mmCIF file of C-alpha atoms in Angstrom:
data_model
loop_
_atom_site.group_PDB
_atom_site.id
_atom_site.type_symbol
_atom_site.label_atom_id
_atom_site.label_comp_id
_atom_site.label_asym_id
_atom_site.label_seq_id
_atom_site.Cartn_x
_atom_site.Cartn_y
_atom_site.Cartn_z
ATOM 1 C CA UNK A 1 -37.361 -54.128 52.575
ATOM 2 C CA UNK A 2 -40.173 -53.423 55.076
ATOM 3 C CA UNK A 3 -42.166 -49.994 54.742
ATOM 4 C CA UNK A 4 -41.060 -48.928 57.717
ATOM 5 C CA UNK A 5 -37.638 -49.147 56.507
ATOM 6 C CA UNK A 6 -38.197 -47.022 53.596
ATOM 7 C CA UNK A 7 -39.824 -44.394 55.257
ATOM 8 C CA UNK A 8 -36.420 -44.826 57.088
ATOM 9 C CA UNK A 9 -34.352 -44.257 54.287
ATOM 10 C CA UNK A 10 -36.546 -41.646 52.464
ATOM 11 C CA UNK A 11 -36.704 -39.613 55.956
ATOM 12 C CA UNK A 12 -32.571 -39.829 55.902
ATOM 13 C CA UNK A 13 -32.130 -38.492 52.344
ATOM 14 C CA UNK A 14 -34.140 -35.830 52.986
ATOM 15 C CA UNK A 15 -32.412 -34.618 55.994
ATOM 16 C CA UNK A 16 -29.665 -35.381 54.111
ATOM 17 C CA UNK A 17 -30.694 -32.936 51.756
ATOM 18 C CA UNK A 18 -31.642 -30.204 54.279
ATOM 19 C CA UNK A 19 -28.633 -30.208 55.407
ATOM 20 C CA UNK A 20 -26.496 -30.107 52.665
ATOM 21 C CA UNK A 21 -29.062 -27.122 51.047
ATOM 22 C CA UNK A 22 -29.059 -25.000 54.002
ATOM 23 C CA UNK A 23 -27.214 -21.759 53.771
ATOM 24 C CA UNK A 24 -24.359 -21.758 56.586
ATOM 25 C CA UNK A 25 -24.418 -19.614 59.189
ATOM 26 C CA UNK A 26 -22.756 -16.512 58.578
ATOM 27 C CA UNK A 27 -21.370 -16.179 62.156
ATOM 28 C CA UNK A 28 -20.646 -13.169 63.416
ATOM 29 C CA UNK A 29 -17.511 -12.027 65.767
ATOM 30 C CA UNK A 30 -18.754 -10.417 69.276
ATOM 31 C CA UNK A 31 -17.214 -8.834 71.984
ATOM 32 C CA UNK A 32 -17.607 -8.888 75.617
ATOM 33 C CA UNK A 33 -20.893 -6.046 75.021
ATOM 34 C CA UNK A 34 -22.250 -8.359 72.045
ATOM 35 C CA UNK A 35 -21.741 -5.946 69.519
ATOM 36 C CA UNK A 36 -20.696 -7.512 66.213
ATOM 37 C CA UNK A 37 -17.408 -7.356 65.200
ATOM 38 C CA UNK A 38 -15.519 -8.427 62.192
ATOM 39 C CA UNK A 39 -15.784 -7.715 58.250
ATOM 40 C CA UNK A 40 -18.831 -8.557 56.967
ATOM 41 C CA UNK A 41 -18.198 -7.506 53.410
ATOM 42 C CA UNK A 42 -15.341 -9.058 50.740
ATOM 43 C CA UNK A 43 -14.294 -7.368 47.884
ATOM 44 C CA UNK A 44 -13.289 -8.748 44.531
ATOM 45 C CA UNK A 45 -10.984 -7.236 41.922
ATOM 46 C CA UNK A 46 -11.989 -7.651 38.354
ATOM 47 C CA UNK A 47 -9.024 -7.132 35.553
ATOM 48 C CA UNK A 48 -9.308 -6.756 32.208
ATOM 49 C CA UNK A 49 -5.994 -7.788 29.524
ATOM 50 C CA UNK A 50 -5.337 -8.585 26.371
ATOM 51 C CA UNK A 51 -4.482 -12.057 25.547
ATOM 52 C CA UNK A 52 -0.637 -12.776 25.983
ATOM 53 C CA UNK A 53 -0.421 -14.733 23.280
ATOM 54 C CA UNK A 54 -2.078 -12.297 21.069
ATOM 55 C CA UNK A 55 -4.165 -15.307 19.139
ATOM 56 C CA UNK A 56 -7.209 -12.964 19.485
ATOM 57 C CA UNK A 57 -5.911 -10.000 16.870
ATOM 58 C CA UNK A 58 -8.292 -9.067 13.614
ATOM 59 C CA UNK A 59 -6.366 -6.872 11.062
ATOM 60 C CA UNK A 60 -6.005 -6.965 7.574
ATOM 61 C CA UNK A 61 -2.841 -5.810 5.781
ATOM 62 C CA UNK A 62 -2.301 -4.947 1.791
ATOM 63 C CA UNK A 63 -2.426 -8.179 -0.032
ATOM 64 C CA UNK A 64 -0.185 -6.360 -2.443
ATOM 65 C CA UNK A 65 2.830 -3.790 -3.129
ATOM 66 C CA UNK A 66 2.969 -3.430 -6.832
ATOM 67 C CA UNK A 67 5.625 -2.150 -8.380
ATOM 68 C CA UNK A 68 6.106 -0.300 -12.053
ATOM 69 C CA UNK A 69 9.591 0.081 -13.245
ATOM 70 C CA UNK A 70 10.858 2.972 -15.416
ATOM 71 C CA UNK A 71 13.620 2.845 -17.872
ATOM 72 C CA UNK A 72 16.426 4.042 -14.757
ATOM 73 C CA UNK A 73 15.633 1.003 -12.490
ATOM 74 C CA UNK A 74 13.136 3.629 -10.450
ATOM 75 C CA UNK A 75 10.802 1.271 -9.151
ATOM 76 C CA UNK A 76 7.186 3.330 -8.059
ATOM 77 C CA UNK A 77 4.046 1.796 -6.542
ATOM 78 C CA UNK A 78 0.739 3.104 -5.403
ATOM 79 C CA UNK A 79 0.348 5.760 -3.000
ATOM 80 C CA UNK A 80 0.293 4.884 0.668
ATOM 81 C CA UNK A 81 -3.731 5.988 0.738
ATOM 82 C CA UNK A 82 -3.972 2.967 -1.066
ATOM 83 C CA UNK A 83 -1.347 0.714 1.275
ATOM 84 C CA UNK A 84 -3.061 0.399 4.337
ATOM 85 C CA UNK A 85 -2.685 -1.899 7.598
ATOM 86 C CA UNK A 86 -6.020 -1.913 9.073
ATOM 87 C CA UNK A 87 -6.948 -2.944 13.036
ATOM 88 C CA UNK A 88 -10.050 -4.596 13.309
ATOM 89 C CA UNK A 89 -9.424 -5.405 17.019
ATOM 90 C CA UNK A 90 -11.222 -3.389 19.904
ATOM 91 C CA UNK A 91 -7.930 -2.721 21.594
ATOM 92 C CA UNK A 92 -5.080 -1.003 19.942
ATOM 93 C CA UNK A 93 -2.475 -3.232 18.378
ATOM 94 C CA UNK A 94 1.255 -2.050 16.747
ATOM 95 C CA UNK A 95 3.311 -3.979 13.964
ATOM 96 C CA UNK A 96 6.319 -5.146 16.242
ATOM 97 C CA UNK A 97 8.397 -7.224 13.157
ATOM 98 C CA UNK A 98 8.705 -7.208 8.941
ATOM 99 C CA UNK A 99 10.380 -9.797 7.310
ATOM 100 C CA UNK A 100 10.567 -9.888 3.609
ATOM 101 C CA UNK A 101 11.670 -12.820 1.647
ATOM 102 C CA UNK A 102 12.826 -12.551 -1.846
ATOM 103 C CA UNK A 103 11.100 -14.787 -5.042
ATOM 104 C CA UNK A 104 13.565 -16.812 -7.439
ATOM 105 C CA UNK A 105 15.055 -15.510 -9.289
ATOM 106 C CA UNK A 106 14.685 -12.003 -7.926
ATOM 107 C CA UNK A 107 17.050 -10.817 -4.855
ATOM 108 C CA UNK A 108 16.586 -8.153 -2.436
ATOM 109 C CA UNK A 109 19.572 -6.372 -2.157
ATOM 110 C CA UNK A 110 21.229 -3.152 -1.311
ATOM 111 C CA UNK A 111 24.242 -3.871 -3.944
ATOM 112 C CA UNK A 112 23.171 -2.763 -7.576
ATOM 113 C CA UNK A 113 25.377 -5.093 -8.731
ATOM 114 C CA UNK A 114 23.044 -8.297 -8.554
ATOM 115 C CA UNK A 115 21.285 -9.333 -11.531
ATOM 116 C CA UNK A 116 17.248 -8.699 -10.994
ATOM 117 C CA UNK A 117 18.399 -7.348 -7.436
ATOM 118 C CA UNK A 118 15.857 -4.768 -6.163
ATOM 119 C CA UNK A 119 15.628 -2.700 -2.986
ATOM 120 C CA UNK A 120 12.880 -0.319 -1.363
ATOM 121 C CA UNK A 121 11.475 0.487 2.271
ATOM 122 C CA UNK A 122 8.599 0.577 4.073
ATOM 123 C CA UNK A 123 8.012 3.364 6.666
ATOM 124 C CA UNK A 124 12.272 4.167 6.584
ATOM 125 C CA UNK A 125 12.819 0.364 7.054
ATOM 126 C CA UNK A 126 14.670 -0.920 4.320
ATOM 127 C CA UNK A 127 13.675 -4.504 3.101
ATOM 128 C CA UNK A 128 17.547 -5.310 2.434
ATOM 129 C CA UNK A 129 17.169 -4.963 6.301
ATOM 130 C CA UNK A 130 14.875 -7.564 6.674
ATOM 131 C CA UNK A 131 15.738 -10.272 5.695
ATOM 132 C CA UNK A 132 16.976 -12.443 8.805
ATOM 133 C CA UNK A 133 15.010 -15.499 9.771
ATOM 134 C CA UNK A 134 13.300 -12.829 12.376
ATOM 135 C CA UNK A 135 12.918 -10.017 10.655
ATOM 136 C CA UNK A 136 13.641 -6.580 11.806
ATOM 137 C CA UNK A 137 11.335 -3.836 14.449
ATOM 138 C CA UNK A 138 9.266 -2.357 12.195
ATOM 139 C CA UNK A 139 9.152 2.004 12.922
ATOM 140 C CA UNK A 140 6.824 2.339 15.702
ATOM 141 C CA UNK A 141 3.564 2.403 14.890
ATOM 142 C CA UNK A 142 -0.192 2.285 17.158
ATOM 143 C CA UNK A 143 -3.099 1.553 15.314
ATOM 144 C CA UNK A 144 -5.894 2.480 17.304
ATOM 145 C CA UNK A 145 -8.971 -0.003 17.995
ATOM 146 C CA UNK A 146 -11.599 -0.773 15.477
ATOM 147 C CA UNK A 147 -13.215 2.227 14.103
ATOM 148 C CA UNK A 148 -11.190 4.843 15.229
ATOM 149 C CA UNK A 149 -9.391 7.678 13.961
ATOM 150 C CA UNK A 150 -6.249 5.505 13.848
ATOM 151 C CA UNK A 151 -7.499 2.335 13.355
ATOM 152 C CA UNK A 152 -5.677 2.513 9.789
ATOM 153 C CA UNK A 153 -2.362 3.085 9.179
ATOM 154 C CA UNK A 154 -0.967 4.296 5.214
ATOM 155 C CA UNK A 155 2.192 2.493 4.695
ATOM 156 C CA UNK A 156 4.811 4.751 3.015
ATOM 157 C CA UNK A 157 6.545 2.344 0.215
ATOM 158 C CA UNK A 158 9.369 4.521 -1.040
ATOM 159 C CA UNK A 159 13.451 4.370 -2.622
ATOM 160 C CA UNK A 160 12.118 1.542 -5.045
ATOM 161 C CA UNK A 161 15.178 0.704 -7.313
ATOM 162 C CA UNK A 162 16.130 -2.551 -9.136
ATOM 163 C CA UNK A 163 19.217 -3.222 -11.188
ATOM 164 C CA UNK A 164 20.245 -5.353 -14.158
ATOM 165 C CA UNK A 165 16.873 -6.650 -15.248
ATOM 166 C CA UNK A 166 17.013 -9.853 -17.111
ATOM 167 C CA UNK A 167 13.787 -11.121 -16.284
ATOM 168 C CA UNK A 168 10.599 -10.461 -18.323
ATOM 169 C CA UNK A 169 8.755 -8.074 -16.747
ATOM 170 C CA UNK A 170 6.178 -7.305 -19.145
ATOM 171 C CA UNK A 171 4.198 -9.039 -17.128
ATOM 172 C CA UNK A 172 3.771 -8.754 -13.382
ATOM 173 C CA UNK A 173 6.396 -11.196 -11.554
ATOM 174 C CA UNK A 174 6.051 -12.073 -8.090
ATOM 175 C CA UNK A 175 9.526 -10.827 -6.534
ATOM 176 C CA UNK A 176 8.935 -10.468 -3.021
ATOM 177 C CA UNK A 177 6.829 -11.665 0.217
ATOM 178 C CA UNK A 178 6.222 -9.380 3.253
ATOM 179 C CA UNK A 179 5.323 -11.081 6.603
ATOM 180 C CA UNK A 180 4.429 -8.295 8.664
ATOM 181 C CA UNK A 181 3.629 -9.494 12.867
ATOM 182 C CA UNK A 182 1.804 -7.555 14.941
ATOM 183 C CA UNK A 183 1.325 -7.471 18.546
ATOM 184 C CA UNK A 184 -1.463 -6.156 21.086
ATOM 185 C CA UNK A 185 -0.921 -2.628 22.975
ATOM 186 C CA UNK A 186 0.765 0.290 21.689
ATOM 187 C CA UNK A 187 3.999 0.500 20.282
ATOM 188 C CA UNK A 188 6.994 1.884 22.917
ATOM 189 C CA UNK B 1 -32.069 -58.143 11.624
ATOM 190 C CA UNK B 2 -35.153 -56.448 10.345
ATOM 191 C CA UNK B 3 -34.486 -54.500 6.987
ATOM 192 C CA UNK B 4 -35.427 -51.188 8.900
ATOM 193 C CA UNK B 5 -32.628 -51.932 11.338
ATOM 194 C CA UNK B 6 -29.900 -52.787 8.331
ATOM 195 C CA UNK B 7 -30.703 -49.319 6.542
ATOM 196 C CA UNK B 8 -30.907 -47.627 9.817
ATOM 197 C CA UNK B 9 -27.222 -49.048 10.100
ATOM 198 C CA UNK B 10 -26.281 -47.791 6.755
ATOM 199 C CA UNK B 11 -27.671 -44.288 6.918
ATOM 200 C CA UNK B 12 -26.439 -43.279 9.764
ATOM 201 C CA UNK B 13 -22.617 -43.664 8.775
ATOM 202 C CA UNK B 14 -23.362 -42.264 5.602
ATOM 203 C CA UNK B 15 -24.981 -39.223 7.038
ATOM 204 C CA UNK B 16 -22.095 -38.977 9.465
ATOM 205 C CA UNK B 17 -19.449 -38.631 6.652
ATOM 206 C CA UNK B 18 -21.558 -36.664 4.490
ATOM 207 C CA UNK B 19 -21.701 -33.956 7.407
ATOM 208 C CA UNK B 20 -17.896 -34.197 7.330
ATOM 209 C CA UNK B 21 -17.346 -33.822 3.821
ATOM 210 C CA UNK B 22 -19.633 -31.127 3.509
ATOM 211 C CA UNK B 23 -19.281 -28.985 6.042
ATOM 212 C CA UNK B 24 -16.401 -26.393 5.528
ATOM 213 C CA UNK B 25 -13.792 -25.853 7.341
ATOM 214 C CA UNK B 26 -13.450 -23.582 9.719
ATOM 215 C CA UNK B 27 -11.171 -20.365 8.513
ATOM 216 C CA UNK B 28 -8.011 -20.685 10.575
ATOM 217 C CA UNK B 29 -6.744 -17.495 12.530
ATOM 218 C CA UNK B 30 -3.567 -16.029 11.091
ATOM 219 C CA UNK B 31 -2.771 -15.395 14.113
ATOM 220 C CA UNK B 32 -0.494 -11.637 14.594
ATOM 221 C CA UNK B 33 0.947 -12.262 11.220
ATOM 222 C CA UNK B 34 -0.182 -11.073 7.845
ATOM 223 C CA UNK B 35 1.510 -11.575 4.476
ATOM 224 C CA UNK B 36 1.505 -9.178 1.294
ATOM 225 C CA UNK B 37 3.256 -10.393 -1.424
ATOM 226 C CA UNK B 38 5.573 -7.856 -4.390
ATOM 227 C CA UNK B 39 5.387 -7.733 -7.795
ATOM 228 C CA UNK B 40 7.830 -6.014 -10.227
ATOM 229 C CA UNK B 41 6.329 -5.064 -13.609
ATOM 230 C CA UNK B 42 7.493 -2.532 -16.474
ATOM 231 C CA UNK B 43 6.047 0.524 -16.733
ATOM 232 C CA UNK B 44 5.560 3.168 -19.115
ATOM 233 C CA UNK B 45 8.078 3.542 -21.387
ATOM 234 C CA UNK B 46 9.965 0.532 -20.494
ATOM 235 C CA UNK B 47 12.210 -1.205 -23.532
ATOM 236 C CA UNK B 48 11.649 2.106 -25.987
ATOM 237 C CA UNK B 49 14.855 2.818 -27.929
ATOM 238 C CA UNK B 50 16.008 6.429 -26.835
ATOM 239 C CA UNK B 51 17.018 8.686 -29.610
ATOM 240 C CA UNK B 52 19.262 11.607 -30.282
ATOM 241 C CA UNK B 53 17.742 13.693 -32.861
ATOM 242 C CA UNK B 54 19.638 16.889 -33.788
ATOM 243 C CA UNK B 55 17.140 19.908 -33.854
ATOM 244 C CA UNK B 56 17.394 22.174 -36.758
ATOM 245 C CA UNK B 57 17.235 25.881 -34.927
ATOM 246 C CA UNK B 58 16.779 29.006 -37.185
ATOM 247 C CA UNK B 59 18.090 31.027 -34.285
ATOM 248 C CA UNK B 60 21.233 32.853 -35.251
ATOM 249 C CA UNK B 61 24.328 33.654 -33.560
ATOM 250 C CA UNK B 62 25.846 36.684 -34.180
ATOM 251 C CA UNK B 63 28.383 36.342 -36.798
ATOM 252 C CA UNK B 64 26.644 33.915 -38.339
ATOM 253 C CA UNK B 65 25.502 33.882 -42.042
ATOM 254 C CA UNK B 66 22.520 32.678 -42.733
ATOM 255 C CA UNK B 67 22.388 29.899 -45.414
ATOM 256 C CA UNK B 68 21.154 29.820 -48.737
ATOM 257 C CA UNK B 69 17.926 29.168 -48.996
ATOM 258 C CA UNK B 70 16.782 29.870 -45.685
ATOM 259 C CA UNK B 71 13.183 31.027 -45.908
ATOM 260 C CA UNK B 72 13.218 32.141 -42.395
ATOM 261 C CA UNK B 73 15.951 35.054 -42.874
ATOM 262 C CA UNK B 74 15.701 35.837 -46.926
ATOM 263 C CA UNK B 75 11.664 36.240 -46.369
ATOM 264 C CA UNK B 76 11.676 39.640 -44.332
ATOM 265 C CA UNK B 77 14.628 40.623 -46.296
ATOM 266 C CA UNK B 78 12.858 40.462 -49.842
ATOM 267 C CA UNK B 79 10.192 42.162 -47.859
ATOM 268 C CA UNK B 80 11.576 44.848 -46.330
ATOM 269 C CA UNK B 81 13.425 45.373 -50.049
ATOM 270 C CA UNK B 82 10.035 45.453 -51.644
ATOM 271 C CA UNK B 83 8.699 47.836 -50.322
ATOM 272 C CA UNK B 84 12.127 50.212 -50.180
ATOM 273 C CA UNK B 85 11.752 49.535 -54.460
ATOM 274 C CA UNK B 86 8.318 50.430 -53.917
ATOM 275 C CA UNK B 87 8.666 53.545 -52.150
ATOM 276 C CA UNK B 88 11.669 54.623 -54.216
ATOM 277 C CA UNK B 89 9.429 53.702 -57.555
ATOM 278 C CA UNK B 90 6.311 55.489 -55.954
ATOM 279 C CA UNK B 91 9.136 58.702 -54.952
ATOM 280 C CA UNK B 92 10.192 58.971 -58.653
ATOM 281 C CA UNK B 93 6.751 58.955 -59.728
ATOM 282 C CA UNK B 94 5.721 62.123 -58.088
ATOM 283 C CA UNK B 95 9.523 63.675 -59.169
ATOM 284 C CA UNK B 96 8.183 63.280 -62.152
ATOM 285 C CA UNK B 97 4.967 64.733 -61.981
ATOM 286 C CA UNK B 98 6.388 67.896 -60.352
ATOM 287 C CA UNK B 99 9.079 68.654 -63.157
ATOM 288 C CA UNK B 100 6.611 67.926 -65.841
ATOM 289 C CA UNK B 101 4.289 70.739 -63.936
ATOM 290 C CA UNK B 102 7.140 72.706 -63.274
ATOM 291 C CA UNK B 103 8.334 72.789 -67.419
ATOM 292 C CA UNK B 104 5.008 73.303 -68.116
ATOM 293 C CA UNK B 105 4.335 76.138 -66.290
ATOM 294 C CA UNK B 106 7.957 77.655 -67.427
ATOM 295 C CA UNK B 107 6.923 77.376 -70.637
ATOM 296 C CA UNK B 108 3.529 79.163 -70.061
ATOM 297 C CA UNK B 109 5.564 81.860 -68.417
ATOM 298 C CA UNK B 110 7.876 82.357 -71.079
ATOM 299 C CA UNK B 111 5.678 82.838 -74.044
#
């Protein structure tokens, strides 16, 4: 290719470029008078929401409910200072479900007719109540967001009562798993 | 190939899975579910035989008699009859006393 060419072709690009860099006109309505007419400001809403699929939740919950049995079948565990759901989240969150699934060869039970068949509740829900593949609503409750007031929430563990113990229990024996879900928002 | 080039080859796939191997995992979100799991263990007192032990009471009824033998009752009564012999014994005494002052001094009237 010639120079002259080249100069061609560099001299193109860069008008090329020029153009394509230049800010565009902002043109402006007028009337009849030439006074400007038309918006020449735009406004933009910015929202703020917690993520539907609530992924982005931090929260700890107890990693366990003991419980001590007395000669009756009265089953009694710590005190709910002790039991504590805890938001770690900036926004307030709620518990929205509880399931609890029973461990071979315990059962969780109402009746106090099963063999190693126990029973108890957790803020008035009963864990005989929660059993279904879903679980049950869990009592209404908000914790707050991260370091507030009500950012922690004292589970009350009450009505404890097993019947017809045949399993050692000198020892501790696993009997029970909670899956407690939570969700973002406060609780309706 | 150069020997640089055939260890270059070599290292770099080692290094590659030794970044794998080592490196941990990252911590998977529970997502909005937590789990806490129960345990059921005895507590105090659990498995003791309970006992009914009849208590021996040394509270009386009325109309009851109290037995032989029974420290409790038979103590204040030897007491309290102690000192009625004692009193009675200590009453005589000073009977005594007075009628032997009393003969006496008939007897130094009369002469």
């Amino acid at each position: 290719m010639s120079i002259k060419n080249k100069l061609a072709a560099v001299a193109c690009g860069l008008a090329l470029v020029g153009t394509v860099a230049a800010p565009v006109a902002a043109l402006a309505a007028q009337d009849e008078s030439g006074n400007v007419t038309g918006q020449t400001t735009g406004t933009t809403n910015v929202t703020v929401q917690t993520d539907p699929s609530g992924t982005q939740l931090s929260f700890t919950v107890p990693t366990i409910i003991p419980f001590y049995v007395a000669n009756g079948g009265t089953m009694i565990t710590a005190s709910g200072t002790n039991l504590k759901i805890v938001n770690n989240s900036v926004f307030p969150i709620h518990v929205s479900k509880v399931k609890v699934a029973a461990v071979n060869p315990f059962t969780v039970t109402s009746t106090d007719t099963t063999e190693n068949g126990f029973d108890f509740t957790l803020d008035g829900v009963k864990a005989s109540d929660a059993l279904g593949e879903d679980g049950v609503d869990y009592t209404p409750t908000t914790l707050g967001y991260a370091g507030s007031a009500q950012a922690s929430h004292p589970v009350a563990v009450k009505n404890g009562k097993i019947n017809k113990v045949t399993e050692d229990i000198s020892s501790a024996k696993n009997a029970a798993t909670i899956t407690w879900t939570l969700a973002s928002g406060k609780a309706q | 190939m150069s020997a640089k080039r055939f260890i270059a080859s070599l290292a770099v796939p080692a290094l590659v899975a030794g970044t794998v191997l080592a490196c941990p995992g990252a911590a998977l979100a529970q997502g909005n579910t937590g789990t806490t799991d129960v345990t059921v263990q005895a507590g105090p007192g659990w498995g003791q035989k309970i006992e009914t032990v009849q208590v021996k009471t040394t509270r009386r009824t009325p109309g009851d008699l109290a037995k032989t033998g029974d420290p409790a009752f038979w103590a204040p009564v030897a007491l309290a009859g102690a000192a009625t012999a004692s009193g009675g014994l200590l009453m005589l005494k000073r009977n005594g006393r007075n009628e032997d002052g009393d003969d006496a001094k008939g007897e130094a009237d009369g002469k």
